[in-house]
PDB file of C-alpha atoms in Angstrom:
ATOM      1  CA  MET A 260      -0.978 -48.725  -3.794  1.00 69.00           C
ATOM      2  CA  THR A 261      -2.061 -47.631  -6.894  1.00 76.00           C
ATOM      3  CA  GLU A 262      -5.530 -45.851  -7.538  1.00 80.00           C
ATOM      4  CA  ILE A 263      -6.705 -45.147 -11.087  1.00 84.00           C
ATOM      5  CA  THR A 264      -8.255 -41.451 -11.124  1.00 84.00           C
ATOM      6  CA  LYS A 265     -10.859 -39.733 -13.671  1.00 86.00           C
ATOM      7  CA  CYS A 266      -9.593 -36.369 -14.836  1.00 88.00           C
ATOM      8  CA  PRO A 267     -13.515 -34.457 -14.292  1.00 88.00           C
ATOM      9  CA  VAL A 268     -13.208 -32.465 -17.583  1.00 89.00           C
ATOM     10  CA  CYS A 269     -12.017 -35.139 -20.259  1.00 88.00           C
ATOM     11  CA  GLY A 270     -13.091 -38.549 -18.336  1.00 84.00           C
ATOM     12  CA  THR A 271      -9.471 -39.491 -18.864  1.00 85.00           C
ATOM     13  CA  ARG A 272      -8.537 -42.278 -16.598  1.00 84.00           C
ATOM     14  CA  PHE A 273      -4.868 -43.083 -14.752  1.00 78.00           C
ATOM     15  CA  LYS A 274      -2.824 -44.560 -11.829  1.00 81.00           C
ATOM     16  CA  VAL A 275      -1.363 -42.472  -9.021  1.00 79.00           C
ATOM     17  CA  THR A 276       0.087 -43.933  -5.999  1.00 80.00           C
ATOM     18  CA  GLY A 277      -1.040 -42.615  -2.631  1.00 78.00           C
ATOM     19  CA  ALA A 278       2.976 -41.434  -1.874  1.00 78.00           C
ATOM     20  CA  GLN A 279       2.495 -39.393  -5.567  1.00 76.00           C
ATOM     21  CA  LEU A 280      -0.709 -37.888  -4.016  1.00 76.00           C
ATOM     22  CA  ASP A 281       0.443 -37.520  -0.312  1.00 79.00           C
ATOM     23  CA  ALA A 282       4.058 -35.487  -1.434  1.00 74.00           C
ATOM     24  CA  HIS A 283       1.800 -33.265  -3.745  1.00 77.00           C
ATOM     25  CA  ASP A 284      -1.664 -32.651  -1.991  1.00 79.00           C
ATOM     26  CA  GLY A 285      -3.841 -34.578  -4.088  1.00 79.00           C
ATOM     27  CA  LEU A 286      -3.361 -32.115  -7.014  1.00 84.00           C
ATOM     28  CA  VAL A 287      -2.306 -33.403 -10.155  1.00 83.00           C
ATOM     29  CA  ARG A 288      -2.292 -31.720 -14.002  1.00 83.00           C
ATOM     30  CA  CYS A 289      -4.310 -34.256 -16.764  1.00 84.00           C
ATOM     31  CA  GLY A 290      -1.898 -34.888 -19.385  1.00 80.00           C
ATOM     32  CA  HIS A 291      -4.441 -34.802 -21.857  1.00 82.00           C
ATOM     33  CA  CYS A 292      -6.470 -31.873 -21.450  1.00 86.00           C
ATOM     34  CA  HIS A 293      -4.308 -30.671 -18.772  1.00 82.00           C
ATOM     35  CA  ASP A 294      -6.752 -29.623 -16.127  1.00 85.00           C
ATOM     36  CA  VAL A 295      -5.540 -29.394 -12.420  1.00 84.00           C
ATOM     37  CA  PHE A 296      -7.694 -31.061 -10.143  1.00 83.00           C
ATOM     38  CA  ASP A 297      -7.104 -32.882  -6.712  1.00 85.00           C
ATOM     39  CA  ALA A 298      -7.378 -36.861  -7.114  1.00 81.00           C
ATOM     40  CA  ARG A 299      -8.371 -37.775  -4.098  1.00 83.00           C
ATOM     41  CA  LYS A 300     -11.774 -35.832  -4.884  1.00 83.00           C
ATOM     42  CA  HIS A 301     -11.906 -38.305  -7.799  1.00 80.00           C
ATOM     43  CA  LEU A 302     -10.694 -41.877  -7.050  1.00 80.00           C
ATOM     44  CA  HIS A 303     -12.112 -44.775  -8.534  1.00 75.00           C
ATOM     45  CA  ASP A 304     -11.487 -48.493  -7.309  1.00 67.00           C
ATOM     46  CA  ASP A 305      -9.401 -50.528  -9.158  1.00 59.00           C
ATOM     47  CA  GLU A 306     -11.958 -52.568 -11.592  1.00 53.00           C
ATOM     48  CA  PRO A 307     -11.241 -56.571 -11.697  1.00 50.00           C
ATOM     49  CA  SER A 308     -11.481 -57.691 -15.088  1.00 47.00           C
ATOM     50  CA  ARG A 309     -14.485 -58.732 -15.786  1.00 50.00           C
ATOM     51  CA  GLN A 310     -15.181 -62.334 -16.157  1.00 49.00           C
ATOM     52  CA  LEU A 311     -17.187 -63.327 -19.313  1.00 47.00           C
ATOM     53  CA  SER A 312     -19.868 -65.395 -17.413  1.00 48.00           C
ATOM     54  CA  LEU A 313     -22.021 -68.467 -19.628  1.00 49.00           C
ATOM     55  CA  PRO A 314     -25.131 -70.359 -18.645  1.00 53.00           C
ATOM     56  CA  ILE A 315     -23.749 -73.954 -18.234  1.00 49.00           C
ATOM     57  CA  GLY A 316     -25.851 -75.933 -20.252  1.00 51.00           C
ATOM     58  CA  PRO A 317     -25.772 -79.667 -22.210  1.00 52.00           C
ATOM     59  CA  GLU A 318     -25.068 -77.658 -25.927  1.00 51.00           C
ATOM     60  CA  PHE A 319     -21.783 -76.169 -26.287  1.00 46.00           C
ATOM     61  CA  GLN A 320     -22.163 -72.505 -27.871  1.00 50.00           C
ATOM     62  CA  THR A 321     -20.401 -71.958 -30.693  1.00 46.00           C
ATOM     63  CA  ASN A 322     -21.486 -68.118 -30.981  1.00 45.00           C
ATOM     64  CA  GLU A 323     -19.207 -65.163 -30.930  1.00 45.00           C
ATOM     65  CA  ILE A 324     -19.903 -62.938 -27.878  1.00 40.00           C
ATOM     66  CA  ASP A 325     -19.351 -58.905 -28.897  1.00 42.00           C
ATOM     67  CA  LEU A 326     -17.614 -57.830 -26.077  1.00 39.00           C
ATOM     68  CA  THR A 327     -17.661 -53.810 -25.640  1.00 42.00           C
ATOM     69  CA  PRO A 328     -14.571 -52.579 -24.336  1.00 45.00           C
ATOM     70  CA  ILE A 329     -14.819 -49.876 -21.210  1.00 44.00           C
ATOM     71  CA  PRO A 330     -14.594 -46.489 -22.723  1.00 49.00           C
ATOM     72  CA  ASN A 331     -11.810 -44.151 -21.841  1.00 50.00           C
ATOM     73  CA  ILE A 332      -9.734 -46.667 -20.058  1.00 44.00           C
ATOM     74  CA  PRO A 333      -6.133 -46.563 -21.988  1.00 46.00           C
ATOM     75  CA  GLU A 334      -4.713 -49.674 -22.657  1.00 44.00           C
ATOM     76  CA  LEU A 335      -1.990 -50.755 -20.115  1.00 41.00           C
ATOM     77  CA  GLU A 336       1.046 -50.812 -22.433  1.00 44.00           C
ATOM     78  CA  ALA A 337       0.144 -47.361 -22.954  1.00 42.00           C
ATOM     79  CA  GLU A 338      -1.148 -46.448 -20.080  1.00 46.00           C
ATOM     80  CA  ARG A 339       2.230 -47.426 -18.223  1.00 49.00           C
ATOM     81  CA  LYS A 340       4.223 -45.601 -20.644  1.00 45.00           C
ATOM     82  CA  THR A 341       2.480 -42.438 -20.965  1.00 51.00           C
ATOM     83  CA  LEU A 342       2.310 -42.282 -16.972  1.00 49.00           C
ATOM     84  CA  ALA A 343       4.777 -39.629 -16.382  1.00 50.00           C
ATOM     85  CA  GLN A 344       3.224 -37.812 -19.235  1.00 51.00           C
ATOM     86  CA  GLN A 345      -0.425 -37.741 -18.517  1.00 52.00           C
ATOM     87  CA  VAL A 346       0.125 -36.610 -14.836  1.00 52.00           C
ATOM     88  CA  GLN A 347       2.091 -33.696 -13.581  1.00 54.00           C
ATOM     89  CA  PHE A 348       1.592 -32.590 -10.116  1.00 54.00           C
ATOM     90  CA  VAL A 349       1.678 -28.147  -8.623  1.00 52.00           C
ATOM     91  CA  GLU A 350       5.205 -28.461  -8.167  1.00 52.00           C
ATOM     92  CA  GLU A 351       6.328 -28.645 -11.244  1.00 52.00           C
ATOM     93  CA  LEU A 352       3.778 -26.516 -13.051  1.00 49.00           C
ATOM     94  CA  THR A 353       5.661 -23.584 -11.270  1.00 49.00           C
ATOM     95  CA  ASP A 354       8.949 -23.748 -13.955  1.00 49.00           C
ATOM     96  CA  GLU A 355       6.837 -23.883 -16.614  1.00 50.00           C
ATOM     97  CA  VAL A 356       6.580 -19.538 -17.696  1.00 51.00           C
ATOM     98  CA  PRO A 357       3.765 -19.421 -20.561  1.00 56.00           C
ATOM     99  CA  ASP A 358       5.544 -17.289 -23.513  1.00 61.00           C
ATOM    100  CA  THR A 359       4.433 -13.337 -23.928  1.00 67.00           C
ATOM    101  CA  PRO A 360       5.596 -11.310 -26.492  1.00 70.00           C
ATOM    102  CA  PRO A 361       7.649  -8.509 -25.745  1.00 74.00           C
ATOM    103  CA  ARG A 362       5.617  -5.439 -25.323  1.00 75.00           C
ATOM    104  CA  LYS A 363       6.598  -2.550 -27.836  1.00 78.00           C
ATOM    105  CA  THR A 364       7.776   0.560 -25.854  1.00 80.00           C
ATOM    106  CA  ASN A 365       5.801   3.672 -26.354  1.00 85.00           C
ATOM    107  CA  TRP A 366       8.207   6.507 -27.108  1.00 86.00           C
ATOM    108  CA  THR A 367       5.641   9.080 -27.864  1.00 86.00           C
ATOM    109  CA  GLY A 368       3.487   8.639 -24.213  1.00 86.00           C
ATOM    110  CA  ILE A 369       7.096   8.545 -22.729  1.00 87.00           C
ATOM    111  CA  LEU A 370       7.982  12.422 -24.750  1.00 87.00           C
ATOM    112  CA  ILE A 371       4.942  13.846 -23.542  1.00 88.00           C
ATOM    113  CA  ALA A 372       5.279  12.602 -20.066  1.00 88.00           C
ATOM    114  CA  LEU A 373       8.453  14.433 -19.654  1.00 86.00           C
ATOM    115  CA  ALA A 374       7.330  17.313 -21.722  1.00 85.00           C
ATOM    116  CA  LEU A 375       4.593  17.619 -18.827  1.00 86.00           C
ATOM    117  CA  THR A 376       6.801  16.975 -15.818  1.00 85.00           C
ATOM    118  CA  LEU A 377       9.149  19.213 -16.904  1.00 81.00           C
ATOM    119  CA  ALA A 378       6.218  22.632 -18.035  1.00 80.00           C
ATOM    120  CA  LEU A 379       5.291  21.342 -14.148  1.00 81.00           C
ATOM    121  CA  LEU A 380       8.359  21.432 -12.571  1.00 79.00           C
ATOM    122  CA  ALA A 381       9.060  24.923 -14.719  1.00 76.00           C
ATOM    123  CA  GLN A 382       5.989  26.444 -14.081  1.00 78.00           C
ATOM    124  CA  SER A 383       6.721  25.238 -10.032  1.00 77.00           C
ATOM    125  CA  LEU A 384       9.681  27.153 -10.081  1.00 72.00           C
ATOM    126  CA  TYR A 385       7.907  30.769 -11.013  1.00 73.00           C
ATOM    127  CA  TYR A 386       5.692  30.858  -8.305  1.00 68.00           C
ATOM    128  CA  PHE A 387       7.558  29.375  -5.583  1.00 74.00           C
ATOM    129  CA  ARG A 388      11.307  30.780  -6.427  1.00 73.00           C
ATOM    130  CA  VAL A 389      10.605  32.859  -3.597  1.00 75.00           C
ATOM    131  CA  GLU A 390      10.177  30.397  -1.107  1.00 74.00           C
ATOM    132  CA  LEU A 391      13.172  28.795  -2.502  1.00 74.00           C
ATOM    133  CA  GLY A 392      15.211  31.523  -2.505  1.00 73.00           C
ATOM    134  CA  SER A 393      14.524  32.364   1.495  1.00 70.00           C
ATOM    135  CA  ARG A 394      14.828  28.705   2.840  1.00 71.00           C
ATOM    136  CA  LEU A 395      17.382  27.246  -0.391  1.00 73.00           C
ATOM    137  CA  PRO A 396      20.511  29.950  -0.770  1.00 70.00           C
ATOM    138  CA  GLY A 397      22.218  27.009  -2.596  1.00 71.00           C
ATOM    139  CA  LEU A 398      19.347  27.462  -5.125  1.00 75.00           C
ATOM    140  CA  LYS A 399      19.113  31.471  -5.494  1.00 75.00           C
ATOM    141  CA  PRO A 400      21.683  31.886  -8.107  1.00 77.00           C
ATOM    142  CA  LEU A 401      19.940  28.833 -10.628  1.00 79.00           C
ATOM    143  CA  LEU A 402      16.278  30.957  -9.780  1.00 78.00           C
ATOM    144  CA  THR A 403      18.139  34.578 -10.756  1.00 77.00           C
ATOM    145  CA  GLN A 404      19.618  33.102 -14.208  1.00 79.00           C
ATOM    146  CA  TYR A 405      15.758  31.221 -14.354  1.00 76.00           C
ATOM    147  CA  CYS A 406      14.259  34.691 -13.750  1.00 79.00           C
ATOM    148  CA  GLU A 407      16.331  36.581 -16.549  1.00 76.00           C
ATOM    149  CA  LEU A 408      15.495  34.265 -19.195  1.00 78.00           C
ATOM    150  CA  LEU A 409      11.138  35.141 -17.545  1.00 75.00           C
ATOM    151  CA  ALA A 410      11.453  39.206 -16.560  1.00 76.00           C
ATOM    152  CA  CYS A 411      11.198  38.097 -12.858  1.00 80.00           C
ATOM    153  CA  THR A 412      13.009  38.715  -9.693  1.00 78.00           C
ATOM    154  CA  VAL A 413      13.438  36.802  -6.570  1.00 78.00           C
ATOM    155  CA  THR A 414      12.918  38.752  -4.482  1.00 81.00           C
ATOM    156  CA  LEU A 415      13.032  38.627   0.131  1.00 86.00           C
ATOM    157  CA  PRO A 416       9.958  36.693   1.796  1.00 90.00           C
ATOM    158  CA  LYS A 417       7.773  39.459   2.837  1.00 92.00           C
ATOM    159  CA  ASN A 418       5.492  37.776   5.742  1.00 92.00           C
ATOM    160  CA  ILE A 419       4.614  40.421   7.843  1.00 95.00           C
ATOM    161  CA  ASP A 420       3.177  37.539  10.207  1.00 95.00           C
ATOM    162  CA  LEU A 421       6.418  36.768  11.059  1.00 95.00           C
ATOM    163  CA  MET A 422       7.615  40.254  11.703  1.00 96.00           C
ATOM    164  CA  VAL A 423       6.522  41.722  15.075  1.00 96.00           C
ATOM    165  CA  LEU A 424       6.789  44.906  16.836  1.00 96.00           C
ATOM    166  CA  GLU A 425       8.380  44.271  19.968  1.00 96.00           C
ATOM    167  CA  SER A 426       8.728  47.887  21.665  1.00 96.00           C
ATOM    168  CA  SER A 427       8.206  51.486  20.639  1.00 96.00           C
ATOM    169  CA  GLU A 428       8.234  54.901  22.334  1.00 95.00           C
ATOM    170  CA  LEU A 429       8.047  58.417  21.531  1.00 93.00           C
ATOM    171  CA  GLU A 430       9.589  61.031  23.014  1.00 92.00           C
ATOM    172  CA  SER A 431      10.606  64.506  22.510  1.00 89.00           C
ATOM    173  CA  ASP A 432      13.798  65.875  21.675  1.00 88.00           C
ATOM    174  CA  PRO A 433      14.598  68.226  25.296  1.00 86.00           C
ATOM    175  CA  ALA A 434      17.683  69.733  23.072  1.00 86.00           C
ATOM    176  CA  GLN A 435      14.970  70.815  20.072  1.00 87.00           C
ATOM    177  CA  ASN A 436      12.014  72.467  20.469  1.00 83.00           C
ATOM    178  CA  ASN A 437       9.173  70.447  17.713  1.00 84.00           C
ATOM    179  CA  ILE A 438      11.103  67.622  17.100  1.00 88.00           C
ATOM    180  CA  VAL A 439      10.058  64.153  18.108  1.00 91.00           C
ATOM    181  CA  ILE A 440      12.398  60.901  18.137  1.00 93.00           C
ATOM    182  CA  LEU A 441      10.782  57.504  17.744  1.00 94.00           C
ATOM    183  CA  HIS A 442      12.534  53.920  18.996  1.00 96.00           C
ATOM    184  CA  ALA A 443      11.118  50.931  17.440  1.00 97.00           C
ATOM    185  CA  LEU A 444      12.293  47.258  17.837  1.00 97.00           C
ATOM    186  CA  VAL A 445      11.154  45.124  15.347  1.00 97.00           C
ATOM    187  CA  HIS A 446      12.465  41.061  15.353  1.00 98.00           C
ATOM    188  CA  ASN A 447      11.842  38.857  12.645  1.00 97.00           C
ATOM    189  CA  ARG A 448      10.875  35.834  13.402  1.00 96.00           C
ATOM    190  CA  ALA A 449      11.390  33.582  10.494  1.00 93.00           C
ATOM    191  CA  LEU A 450      13.646  30.706   9.896  1.00 90.00           C
ATOM    192  CA  PHE A 451      14.771  32.995   6.857  1.00 90.00           C
ATOM    193  CA  ALA A 452      15.386  36.329   5.779  1.00 91.00           C
ATOM    194  CA  GLN A 453      12.506  38.503   4.665  1.00 94.00           C
ATOM    195  CA  ALA A 454      12.701  41.900   3.330  1.00 94.00           C
ATOM    196  CA  TYR A 455      12.868  45.244   5.250  1.00 97.00           C
ATOM    197  CA  PRO A 456       9.019  46.706   6.207  1.00 97.00           C
ATOM    198  CA  SER A 457       7.546  49.857   5.344  1.00 97.00           C
ATOM    199  CA  LEU A 458       6.496  51.158   9.047  1.00 96.00           C
ATOM    200  CA  GLU A 459       3.220  54.120   9.250  1.00 97.00           C
ATOM    201  CA  LEU A 460       3.555  56.331  12.157  1.00 96.00           C
ATOM    202  CA  THR A 461       0.071  58.080  13.155  1.00 95.00           C
ATOM    203  CA  LEU A 462       0.591  60.961  15.181  1.00 94.00           C
ATOM    204  CA  THR A 463      -2.332  61.314  17.731  1.00 94.00           C
ATOM    205  CA  ASP A 464      -4.389  64.337  19.784  1.00 92.00           C
ATOM    206  CA  LEU A 465      -5.799  63.814  23.509  1.00 91.00           C
ATOM    207  CA  GLN A 466      -8.578  62.436  21.967  1.00 92.00           C
ATOM    208  CA  ASP A 467      -6.952  59.773  20.140  1.00 91.00           C
ATOM    209  CA  ARG A 468      -7.483  61.813  17.170  1.00 94.00           C
ATOM    210  CA  ALA A 469      -5.445  61.209  14.114  1.00 93.00           C
ATOM    211  CA  ILE A 470      -3.448  64.606  13.354  1.00 92.00           C
ATOM    212  CA  ALA A 471      -1.046  63.609  11.026  1.00 92.00           C
ATOM    213  CA  ARG A 472       0.322  60.286   9.363  1.00 93.00           C
ATOM    214  CA  ARG A 473       3.919  59.090   8.083  1.00 93.00           C
ATOM    215  CA  VAL A 474       5.231  56.518   6.091  1.00 96.00           C
ATOM    216  CA  PHE A 475       8.631  55.505   6.013  1.00 96.00           C
ATOM    217  CA  GLN A 476      10.185  53.128   3.650  1.00 96.00           C
ATOM    218  CA  PRO A 477      13.338  51.306   4.757  1.00 95.00           C
ATOM    219  CA  ALA A 478      15.973  54.041   3.413  1.00 93.00           C
ATOM    220  CA  ASP A 479      14.257  56.325   5.860  1.00 94.00           C
ATOM    221  CA  TYR A 480      15.075  54.336   8.575  1.00 94.00           C
ATOM    222  CA  LEU A 481      18.353  52.792   7.484  1.00 94.00           C
ATOM    223  CA  LYS A 482      21.629  54.160   7.854  1.00 89.00           C
ATOM    224  CA  ALA A 483      23.623  55.478   5.228  1.00 85.00           C
ATOM    225  CA  GLY A 484      25.234  53.744   3.040  1.00 85.00           C
ATOM    226  CA  GLU A 485      23.421  50.345   4.785  1.00 90.00           C
ATOM    227  CA  ASP A 486      22.294  47.676   1.686  1.00 91.00           C
ATOM    228  CA  VAL A 487      18.368  46.802   0.958  1.00 90.00           C
ATOM    229  CA  LYS A 488      18.630  43.665  -0.811  1.00 88.00           C
ATOM    230  CA  PRO A 489      20.352  41.487   2.077  1.00 89.00           C
ATOM    231  CA  GLY A 490      16.859  41.976   4.698  1.00 92.00           C
ATOM    232  CA  VAL A 491      16.506  41.174   7.788  1.00 95.00           C
ATOM    233  CA  PRO A 492      18.773  38.266   9.284  1.00 93.00           C
ATOM    234  CA  ALA A 493      16.547  34.862  10.411  1.00 92.00           C
ATOM    235  CA  SER A 494      16.141  35.787  13.540  1.00 94.00           C
ATOM    236  CA  ARG A 495      17.829  38.648  14.662  1.00 96.00           C
ATOM    237  CA  ASP A 496      16.137  41.907  15.625  1.00 96.00           C
ATOM    238  CA  LEU A 497      15.968  45.518  13.759  1.00 96.00           C
ATOM    239  CA  ASP A 498      16.624  48.233  15.962  1.00 95.00           C
ATOM    240  CA  ILE A 499      15.359  51.659  14.440  1.00 95.00           C
ATOM    241  CA  LYS A 500      15.762  54.918  15.448  1.00 95.00           C
ATOM    242  CA  LEU A 501      13.728  58.346  13.592  1.00 94.00           C
ATOM    243  CA  ARG A 502      13.937  61.878  14.444  1.00 92.00           C
ATOM    244  CA  MET A 503      10.607  64.434  13.167  1.00 90.00           C
ATOM    245  CA  ASP A 504       9.389  67.569  13.520  1.00 90.00           C
ATOM    246  CA  THR A 505       6.204  67.665  14.948  1.00 86.00           C
ATOM    247  CA  VAL A 506       5.798  71.690  14.024  1.00 82.00           C
ATOM    248  CA  ASP A 507       3.196  72.542  16.234  1.00 80.00           C
ATOM    249  CA  LEU A 508       1.404  69.738  16.294  1.00 84.00           C
ATOM    250  CA  LYS A 509       2.026  69.403  19.426  1.00 83.00           C
ATOM    251  CA  PRO A 510       0.635  65.481  19.591  1.00 87.00           C
ATOM    252  CA  SER A 511      -0.268  63.632  22.755  1.00 88.00           C
ATOM    253  CA  GLY A 512      -0.239  60.160  21.478  1.00 92.00           C
ATOM    254  CA  TYR A 513       0.874  57.781  18.008  1.00 95.00           C
ATOM    255  CA  ARG A 514      -0.493  54.579  16.655  1.00 96.00           C
ATOM    256  CA  LEU A 515       2.719  52.645  14.904  1.00 96.00           C
ATOM    257  CA  LEU A 516       2.399  49.874  11.816  1.00 96.00           C
ATOM    258  CA  LEU A 517       4.613  47.287  10.278  1.00 97.00           C
ATOM    259  CA  TYR A 518       3.490  46.667   7.060  1.00 96.00           C
ATOM    260  CA  TYR A 519       4.687  45.551   3.510  1.00 96.00           C
ATOM    261  CA  PRO A 520       3.257  47.596   0.150  1.00 92.00           C
ATOM    262  CA  LYS A 521       1.522  45.225  -2.054  1.00 85.00           C
TER     263      LYS A 521
END
């Protein structure tokens, strides 16, 4: 069945079939103004050809009658000829892609963004060189070369919270007077090597008052010839043994502290 629909924008009328409406959910595009609308909501009944109603009288009227054509309805032949051009269903609209001019590449913005990215990367390598060198040993040679340009060094991490004093003992040497021996066991809980810590030993009297204090650097408690640079390996113990001359102090207690000099 053929029906007439009317464009709600420009008022152009054209014919559509029920099969066409069912196939596209009633959506069509006007061939004149290109507006897409629901043809079902703007259907009009086929208007029968208007009959000229003349009064029946004894005399035959010879006057000409002015017939005004119905506006906005194209002629039948033109309508048949251009129906496919006037009606375009939504299914066909997806194939049409509007032409857009090609965008110009903003090389200035790209170069600025690249420069900022490189600057941020260089800054991050500088501030996190110690952490990167410990967690990613393969990067350490590269970080060392990088620091040669900036006059910096890639040292071992110094996280004292991960360096734990497991046990310690201070005892007198039975073979020598005024000589005490300090035994200490230090454990590196980190998953990476750390620098050797410094030790601060405080000798106390019976009232737990400090009577002497001494700081030991790694070179003081490491064995002769042992290299300081590798540090304490990850998850390893450090066994420390020190001999000291207390002269005539006669300490009754002690305190031992691990720390990293600032």
